[in-house]
Short mmCIF file of C-alpha atoms and ligand atoms in Angstrom, two decimals:
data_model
loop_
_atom_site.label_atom_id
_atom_site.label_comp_id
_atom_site.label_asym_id
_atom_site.label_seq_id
_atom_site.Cartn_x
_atom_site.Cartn_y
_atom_site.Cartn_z
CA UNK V 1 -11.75 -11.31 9.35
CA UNK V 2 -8.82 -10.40 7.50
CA UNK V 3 -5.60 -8.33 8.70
CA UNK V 4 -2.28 -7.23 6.51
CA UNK V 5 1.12 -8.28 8.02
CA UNK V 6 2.80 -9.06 5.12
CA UNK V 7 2.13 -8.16 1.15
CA UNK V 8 2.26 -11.93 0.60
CA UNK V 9 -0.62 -12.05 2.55
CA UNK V 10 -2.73 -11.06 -1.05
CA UNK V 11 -2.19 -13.08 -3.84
CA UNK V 12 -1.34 -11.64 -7.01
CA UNK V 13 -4.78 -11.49 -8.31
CA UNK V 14 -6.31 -9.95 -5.10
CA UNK V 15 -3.01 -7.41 -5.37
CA UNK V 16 -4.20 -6.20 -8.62
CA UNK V 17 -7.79 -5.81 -7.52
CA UNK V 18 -7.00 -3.78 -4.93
CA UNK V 19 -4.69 -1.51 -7.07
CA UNK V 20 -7.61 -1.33 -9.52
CA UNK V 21 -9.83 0.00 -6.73
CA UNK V 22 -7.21 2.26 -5.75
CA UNK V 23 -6.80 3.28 -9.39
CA UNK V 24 -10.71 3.66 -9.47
CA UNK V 25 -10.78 5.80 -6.88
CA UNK V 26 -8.35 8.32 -8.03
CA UNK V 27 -10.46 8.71 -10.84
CA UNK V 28 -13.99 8.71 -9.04
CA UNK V 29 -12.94 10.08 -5.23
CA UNK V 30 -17.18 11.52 -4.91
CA UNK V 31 -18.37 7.38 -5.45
CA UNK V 32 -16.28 6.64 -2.27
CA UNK V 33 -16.57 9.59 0.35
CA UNK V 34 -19.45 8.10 2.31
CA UNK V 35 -18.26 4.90 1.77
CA UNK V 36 -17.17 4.32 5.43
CA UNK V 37 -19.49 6.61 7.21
CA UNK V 38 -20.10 5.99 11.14
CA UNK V 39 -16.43 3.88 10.99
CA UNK V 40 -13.48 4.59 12.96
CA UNK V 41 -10.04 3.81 12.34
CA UNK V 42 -7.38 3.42 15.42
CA UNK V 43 -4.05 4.55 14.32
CA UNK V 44 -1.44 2.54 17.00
CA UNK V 45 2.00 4.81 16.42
CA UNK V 46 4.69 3.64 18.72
CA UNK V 47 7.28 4.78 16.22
CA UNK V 48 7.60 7.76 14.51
CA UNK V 49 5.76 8.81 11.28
CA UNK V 50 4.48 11.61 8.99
CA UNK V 51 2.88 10.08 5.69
CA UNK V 52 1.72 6.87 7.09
CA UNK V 53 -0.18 7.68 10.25
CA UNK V 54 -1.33 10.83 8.87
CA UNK V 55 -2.17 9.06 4.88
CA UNK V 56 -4.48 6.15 7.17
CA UNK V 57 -5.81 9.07 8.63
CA UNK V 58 -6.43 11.39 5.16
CA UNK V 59 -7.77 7.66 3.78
CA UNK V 60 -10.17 7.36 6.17
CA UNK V 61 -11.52 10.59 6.56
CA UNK V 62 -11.84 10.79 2.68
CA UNK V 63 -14.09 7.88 3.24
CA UNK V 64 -16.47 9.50 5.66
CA UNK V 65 -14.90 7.85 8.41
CA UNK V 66 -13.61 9.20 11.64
CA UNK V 67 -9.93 8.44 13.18
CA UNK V 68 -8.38 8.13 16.75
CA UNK V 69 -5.19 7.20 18.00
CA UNK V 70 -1.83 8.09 19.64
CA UNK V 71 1.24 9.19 17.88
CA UNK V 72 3.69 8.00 20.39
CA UNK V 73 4.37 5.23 22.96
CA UNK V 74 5.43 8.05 25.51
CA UNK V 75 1.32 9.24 24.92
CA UNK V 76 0.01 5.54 25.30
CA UNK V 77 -0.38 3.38 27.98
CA UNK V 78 2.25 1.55 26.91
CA UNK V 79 4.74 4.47 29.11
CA UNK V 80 3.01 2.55 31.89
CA UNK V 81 3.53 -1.14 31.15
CA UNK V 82 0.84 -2.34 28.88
CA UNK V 83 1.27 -5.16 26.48
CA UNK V 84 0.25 -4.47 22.88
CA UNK V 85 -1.83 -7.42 23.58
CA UNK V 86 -4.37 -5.82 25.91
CA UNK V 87 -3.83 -2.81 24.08
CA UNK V 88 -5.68 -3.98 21.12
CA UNK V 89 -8.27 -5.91 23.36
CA UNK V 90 -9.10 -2.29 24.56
CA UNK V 91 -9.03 -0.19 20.90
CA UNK V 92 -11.17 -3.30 19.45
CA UNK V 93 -13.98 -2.17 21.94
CA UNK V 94 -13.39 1.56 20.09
CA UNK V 95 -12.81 1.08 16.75
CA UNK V 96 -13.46 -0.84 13.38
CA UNK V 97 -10.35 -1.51 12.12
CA UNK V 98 -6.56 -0.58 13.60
CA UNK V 99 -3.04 0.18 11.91
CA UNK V 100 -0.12 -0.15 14.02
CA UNK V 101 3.45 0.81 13.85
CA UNK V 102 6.03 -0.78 16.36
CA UNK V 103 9.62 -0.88 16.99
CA UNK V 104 9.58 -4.48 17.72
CA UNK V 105 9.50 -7.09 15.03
CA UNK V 106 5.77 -9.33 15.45
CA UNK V 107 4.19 -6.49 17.35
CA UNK V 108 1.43 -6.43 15.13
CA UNK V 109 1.23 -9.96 14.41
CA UNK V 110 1.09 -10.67 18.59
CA UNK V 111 -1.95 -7.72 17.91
CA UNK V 112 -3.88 -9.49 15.29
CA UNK V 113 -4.19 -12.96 17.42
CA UNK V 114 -6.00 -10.97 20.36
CA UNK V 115 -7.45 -8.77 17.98
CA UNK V 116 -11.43 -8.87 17.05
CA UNK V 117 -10.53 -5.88 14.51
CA UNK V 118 -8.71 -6.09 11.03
CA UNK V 119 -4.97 -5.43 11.77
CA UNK V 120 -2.55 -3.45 9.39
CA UNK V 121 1.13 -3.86 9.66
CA UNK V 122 2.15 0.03 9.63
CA UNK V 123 5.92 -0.79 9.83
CA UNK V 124 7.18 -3.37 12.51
CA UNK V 125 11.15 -2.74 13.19
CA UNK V 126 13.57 -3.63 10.54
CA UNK V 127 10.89 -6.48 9.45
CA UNK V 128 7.92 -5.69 6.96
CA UNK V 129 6.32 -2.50 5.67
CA UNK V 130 3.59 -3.94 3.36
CA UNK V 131 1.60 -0.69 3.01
CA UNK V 132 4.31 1.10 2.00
CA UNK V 133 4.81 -1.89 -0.65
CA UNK V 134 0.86 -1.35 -1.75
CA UNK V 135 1.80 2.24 -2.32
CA UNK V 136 5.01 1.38 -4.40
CA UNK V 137 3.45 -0.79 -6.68
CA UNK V 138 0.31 1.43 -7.43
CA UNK V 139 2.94 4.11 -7.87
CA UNK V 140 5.27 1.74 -9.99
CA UNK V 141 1.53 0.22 -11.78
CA UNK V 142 0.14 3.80 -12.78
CA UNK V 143 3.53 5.35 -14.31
CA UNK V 144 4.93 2.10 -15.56
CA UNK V 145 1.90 0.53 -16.63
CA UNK V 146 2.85 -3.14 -15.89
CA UNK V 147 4.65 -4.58 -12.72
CA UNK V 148 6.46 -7.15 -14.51
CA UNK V 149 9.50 -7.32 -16.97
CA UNK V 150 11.45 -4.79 -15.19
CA UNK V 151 15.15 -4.01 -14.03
CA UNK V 152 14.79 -2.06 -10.67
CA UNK V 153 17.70 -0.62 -8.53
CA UNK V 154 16.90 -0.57 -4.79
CA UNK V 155 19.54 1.33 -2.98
CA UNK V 156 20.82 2.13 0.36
CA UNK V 157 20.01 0.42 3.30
CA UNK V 158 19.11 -2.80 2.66
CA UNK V 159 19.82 -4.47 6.15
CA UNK V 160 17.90 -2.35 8.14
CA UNK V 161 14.89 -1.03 5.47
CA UNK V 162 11.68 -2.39 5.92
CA UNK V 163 10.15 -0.91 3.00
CA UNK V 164 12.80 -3.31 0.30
CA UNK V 165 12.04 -5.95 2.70
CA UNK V 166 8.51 -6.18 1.57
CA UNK V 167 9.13 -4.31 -1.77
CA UNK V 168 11.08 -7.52 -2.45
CA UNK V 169 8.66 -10.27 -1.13
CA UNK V 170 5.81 -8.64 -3.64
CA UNK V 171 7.90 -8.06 -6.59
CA UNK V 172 9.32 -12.06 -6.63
CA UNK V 173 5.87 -13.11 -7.80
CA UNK V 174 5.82 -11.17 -11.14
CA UNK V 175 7.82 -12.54 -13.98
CA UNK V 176 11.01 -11.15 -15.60
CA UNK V 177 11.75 -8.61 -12.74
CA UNK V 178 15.59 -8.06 -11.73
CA UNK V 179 17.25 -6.93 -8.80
CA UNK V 180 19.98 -4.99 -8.75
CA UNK V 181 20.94 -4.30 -4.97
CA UNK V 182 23.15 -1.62 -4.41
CA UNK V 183 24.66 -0.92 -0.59
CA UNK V 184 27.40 -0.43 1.36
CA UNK V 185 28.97 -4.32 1.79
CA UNK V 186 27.82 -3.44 6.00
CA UNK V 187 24.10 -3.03 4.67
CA UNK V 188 23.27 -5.43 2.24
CA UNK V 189 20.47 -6.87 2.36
CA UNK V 190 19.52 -9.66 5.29
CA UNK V 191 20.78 -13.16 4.71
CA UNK V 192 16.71 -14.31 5.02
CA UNK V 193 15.75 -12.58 2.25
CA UNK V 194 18.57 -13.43 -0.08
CA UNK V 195 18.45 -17.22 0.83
CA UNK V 196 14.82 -17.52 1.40
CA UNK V 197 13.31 -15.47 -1.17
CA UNK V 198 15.40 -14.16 -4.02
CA UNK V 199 17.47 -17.53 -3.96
CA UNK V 200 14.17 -19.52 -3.94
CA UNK V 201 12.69 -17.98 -6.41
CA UNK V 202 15.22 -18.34 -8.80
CA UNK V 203 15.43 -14.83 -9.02
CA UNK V 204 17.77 -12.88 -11.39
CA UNK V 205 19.76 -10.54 -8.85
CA UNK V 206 23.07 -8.64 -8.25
CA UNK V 207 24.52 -7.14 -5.68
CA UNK V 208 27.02 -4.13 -6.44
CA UNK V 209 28.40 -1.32 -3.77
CA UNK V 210 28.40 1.60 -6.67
CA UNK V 211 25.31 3.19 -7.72
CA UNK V 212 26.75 4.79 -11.21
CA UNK V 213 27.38 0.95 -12.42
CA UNK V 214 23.55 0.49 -11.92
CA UNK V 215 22.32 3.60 -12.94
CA UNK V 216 22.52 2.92 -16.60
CA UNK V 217 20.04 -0.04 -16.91
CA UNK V 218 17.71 0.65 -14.58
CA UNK V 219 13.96 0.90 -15.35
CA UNK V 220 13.11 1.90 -11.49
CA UNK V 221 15.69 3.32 -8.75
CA UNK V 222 14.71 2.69 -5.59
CA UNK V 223 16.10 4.72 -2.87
CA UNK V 224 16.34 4.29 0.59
CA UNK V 225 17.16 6.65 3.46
CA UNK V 226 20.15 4.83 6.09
CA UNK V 227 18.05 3.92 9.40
CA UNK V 228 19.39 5.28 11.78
CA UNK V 229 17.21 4.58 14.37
CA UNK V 230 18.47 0.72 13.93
CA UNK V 231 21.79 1.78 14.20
CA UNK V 232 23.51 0.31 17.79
CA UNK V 233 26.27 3.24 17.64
CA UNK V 234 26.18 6.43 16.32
CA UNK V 235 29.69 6.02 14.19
CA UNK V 236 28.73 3.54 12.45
CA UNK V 237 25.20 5.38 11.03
CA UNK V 238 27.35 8.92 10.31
CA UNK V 239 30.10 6.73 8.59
CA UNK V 240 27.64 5.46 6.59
CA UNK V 241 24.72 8.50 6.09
CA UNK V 242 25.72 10.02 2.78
CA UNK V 243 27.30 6.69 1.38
CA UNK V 244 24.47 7.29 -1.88
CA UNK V 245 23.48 10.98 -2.80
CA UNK V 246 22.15 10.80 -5.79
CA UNK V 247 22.32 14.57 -7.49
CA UNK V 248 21.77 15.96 -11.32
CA UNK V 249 24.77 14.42 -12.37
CA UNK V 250 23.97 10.95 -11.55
CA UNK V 251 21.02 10.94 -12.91
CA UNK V 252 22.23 12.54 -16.03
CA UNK V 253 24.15 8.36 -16.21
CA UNK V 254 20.27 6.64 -16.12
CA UNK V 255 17.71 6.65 -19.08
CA UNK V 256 14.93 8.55 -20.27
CA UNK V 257 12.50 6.93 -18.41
CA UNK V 258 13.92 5.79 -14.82
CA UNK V 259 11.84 6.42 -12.51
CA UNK V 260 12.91 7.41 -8.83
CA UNK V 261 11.00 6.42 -5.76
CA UNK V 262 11.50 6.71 -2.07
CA UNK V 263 9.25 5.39 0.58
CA UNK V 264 10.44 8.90 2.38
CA UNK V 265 11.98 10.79 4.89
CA UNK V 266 14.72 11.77 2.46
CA UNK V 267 17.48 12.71 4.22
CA UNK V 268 20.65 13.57 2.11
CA UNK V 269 20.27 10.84 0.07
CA UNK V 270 18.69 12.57 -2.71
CA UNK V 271 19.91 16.25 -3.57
CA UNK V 272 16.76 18.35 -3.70
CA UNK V 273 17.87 19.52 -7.21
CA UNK V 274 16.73 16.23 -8.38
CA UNK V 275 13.31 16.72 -7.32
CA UNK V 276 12.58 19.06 -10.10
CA UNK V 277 13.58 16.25 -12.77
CA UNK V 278 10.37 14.52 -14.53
CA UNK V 279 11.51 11.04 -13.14
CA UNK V 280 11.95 11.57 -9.57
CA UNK V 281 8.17 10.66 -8.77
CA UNK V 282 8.66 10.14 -5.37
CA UNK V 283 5.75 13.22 -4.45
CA UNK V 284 3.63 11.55 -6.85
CA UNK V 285 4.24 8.44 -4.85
CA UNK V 286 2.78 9.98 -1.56
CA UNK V 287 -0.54 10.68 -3.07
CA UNK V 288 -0.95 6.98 -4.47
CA UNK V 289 -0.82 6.02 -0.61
CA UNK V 290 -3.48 7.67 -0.24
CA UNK V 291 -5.54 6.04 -2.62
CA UNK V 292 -4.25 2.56 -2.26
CA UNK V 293 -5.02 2.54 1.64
CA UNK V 294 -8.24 3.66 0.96
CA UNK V 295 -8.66 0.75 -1.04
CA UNK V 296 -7.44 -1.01 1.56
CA UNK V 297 -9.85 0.04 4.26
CA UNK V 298 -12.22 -1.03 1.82
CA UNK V 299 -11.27 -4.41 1.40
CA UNK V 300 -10.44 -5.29 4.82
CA UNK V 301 -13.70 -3.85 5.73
CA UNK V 302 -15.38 -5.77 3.33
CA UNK V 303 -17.41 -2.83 2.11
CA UNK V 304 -18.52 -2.93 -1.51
CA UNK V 305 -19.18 0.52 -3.64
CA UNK V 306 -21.46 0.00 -7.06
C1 LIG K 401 9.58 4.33 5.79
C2 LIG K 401 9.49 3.51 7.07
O1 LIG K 401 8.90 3.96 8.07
O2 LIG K 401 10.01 2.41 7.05
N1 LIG K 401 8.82 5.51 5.87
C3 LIG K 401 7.51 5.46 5.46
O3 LIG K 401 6.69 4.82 6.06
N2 LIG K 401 7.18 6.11 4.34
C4 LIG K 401 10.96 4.59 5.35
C5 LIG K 401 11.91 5.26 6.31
O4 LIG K 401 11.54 5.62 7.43
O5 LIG K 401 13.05 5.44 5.91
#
């Protein structure tokens, strides 16, 4: 039995036969709606979320499978003292496979020892978001057509975001991809990832506080909303919550063809006038979850369409 924790947890080659499944099933969505009949899916939300309770959810009903869950720790029996341990001892009796968000770093990991279910990291803390990083590089795969040899701005907050966390980890394996990390000097990115990953991979990186120096010779921007629920005062987060908007005239400084993503929320870190511009894919990017957990439900349920 397999779970998802990480993106590294899929080599390259299994990476890009899961985006090819998602890919195929964007094309043929009537091959895969029983696929998962009589399943269930347990959706574990002790943190907020719109598009990635409610995507697992769309994924596996699109399937032909069935969903339960909660939506809050407050609705759980977590309010009452239960470890996420016995938690998924319980929802393993109920359900086929489980995705699980939680404030705490390792929450799902601790799930997936005790687990007799497939797992899926949904977001844990300011740690890992590797579903969100499935989604990017379908997204990034379909419009780019390659997930190598390319210049990519992530910007924002790179301390506390999850989603360039794992973004990162995936992307190091491909060849001839560059960073370009733009932040605020109080949220660039974690010393781990720097050190341990960009640093041992040898990989070409810089780290700049404007976003117009980048702008220009970028292939992909990247950007992130400030997380404020990491935050341990509230100065600090409204000191630094419109650091990056990016508006029309910014973008008018970027190429043709830069594409701009966000895992979303947006906040006020992208003016909605940009969202009418032909690279701001970030919509786009919603629907690709869709498809690429599907393939994912597939996979980790081992279930084979011909
Ligand atoms: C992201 C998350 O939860 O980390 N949202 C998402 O899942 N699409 C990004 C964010 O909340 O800023």
């Amino acid at each position: 039995m397999r779970h998802l924790m990480s993106p590294l947890d899929f080599t390259v080659e299994e990476l890009d036969k899961l985006l090819n499944l998602a890919n195929d099933i964007e094309k043929n969505p009537e091959k895969y709606a029983h696929a998962c009949d009589g399943k269930k899916i347990a959706t574990l939300f002790y943190e907020p979320s719109t598009r990635t309770r409610l995507s697992f959810e769309a994924a596996m009903l699109n399937l032909g499978g069935s969903v339960l869950g909660f939506s809050s720790a407050d609705s759980s029996s977590a309010a009452k003292g239960e470890s996420v341990a016995d938690t998924i001892r319980i929802v393993s009796c109920y359900a086929d496979i489980c995705a699980m968000r939680h404030p705490k770093e390792g929450a799902p990991l601790v799930a997936s020892l005790k687990s007799s279910i497939p797992v899926i990291n949904a977001g844990d803390g300011g740690h890992q978001h590797p579903t969100q990083t499935l989604t990017d590089l379908l997204t990034i795969r379909s419009l780019k057509g390659r997930l190598d040899n390319l210049t990519i701005g992530l910007c924002g907050d790179l301390k506390f975001g999850r989603t360039v966390h794992s973004l990162i980890h995936a992307l190091v394996r491909y060849p001839n991809v560059r960073f370009v990390l733009i932040s605020p000097e109080e949220l660039r990115i974690p010393d781990y990832i720097r050190e341990d990953v960009l640093k041992r991979n040898n990989q070409d990186f810089r780290e700049v506080v404007r976003l117009e120096d980048a702008l220009p010779e970028l292939d992909l921007l990247y950007m992130t909303r400030v997380q404020k629920e990491r935050f341990f005062n509230e100065e600090d987060y409204v000191r630094m919550k419109d650091f990056y908007i990016l508006d029309k005239a910014k973008m008018k400084l970027a190429g043709p063809d830069m594409l701009v993503l966000h895992p979303l929320p947006r906040v006020n870190e992208i003016s909605v006038e940009v969202d009418d511009d032909p690279r701001a894919v970030y919509f786009k990017q919603v629907q690709y979850g869709v498809y690429v957990r599907m393939a994912l439900i597939l996979t980790l349920l081992e279930v084979e369409v011909c």
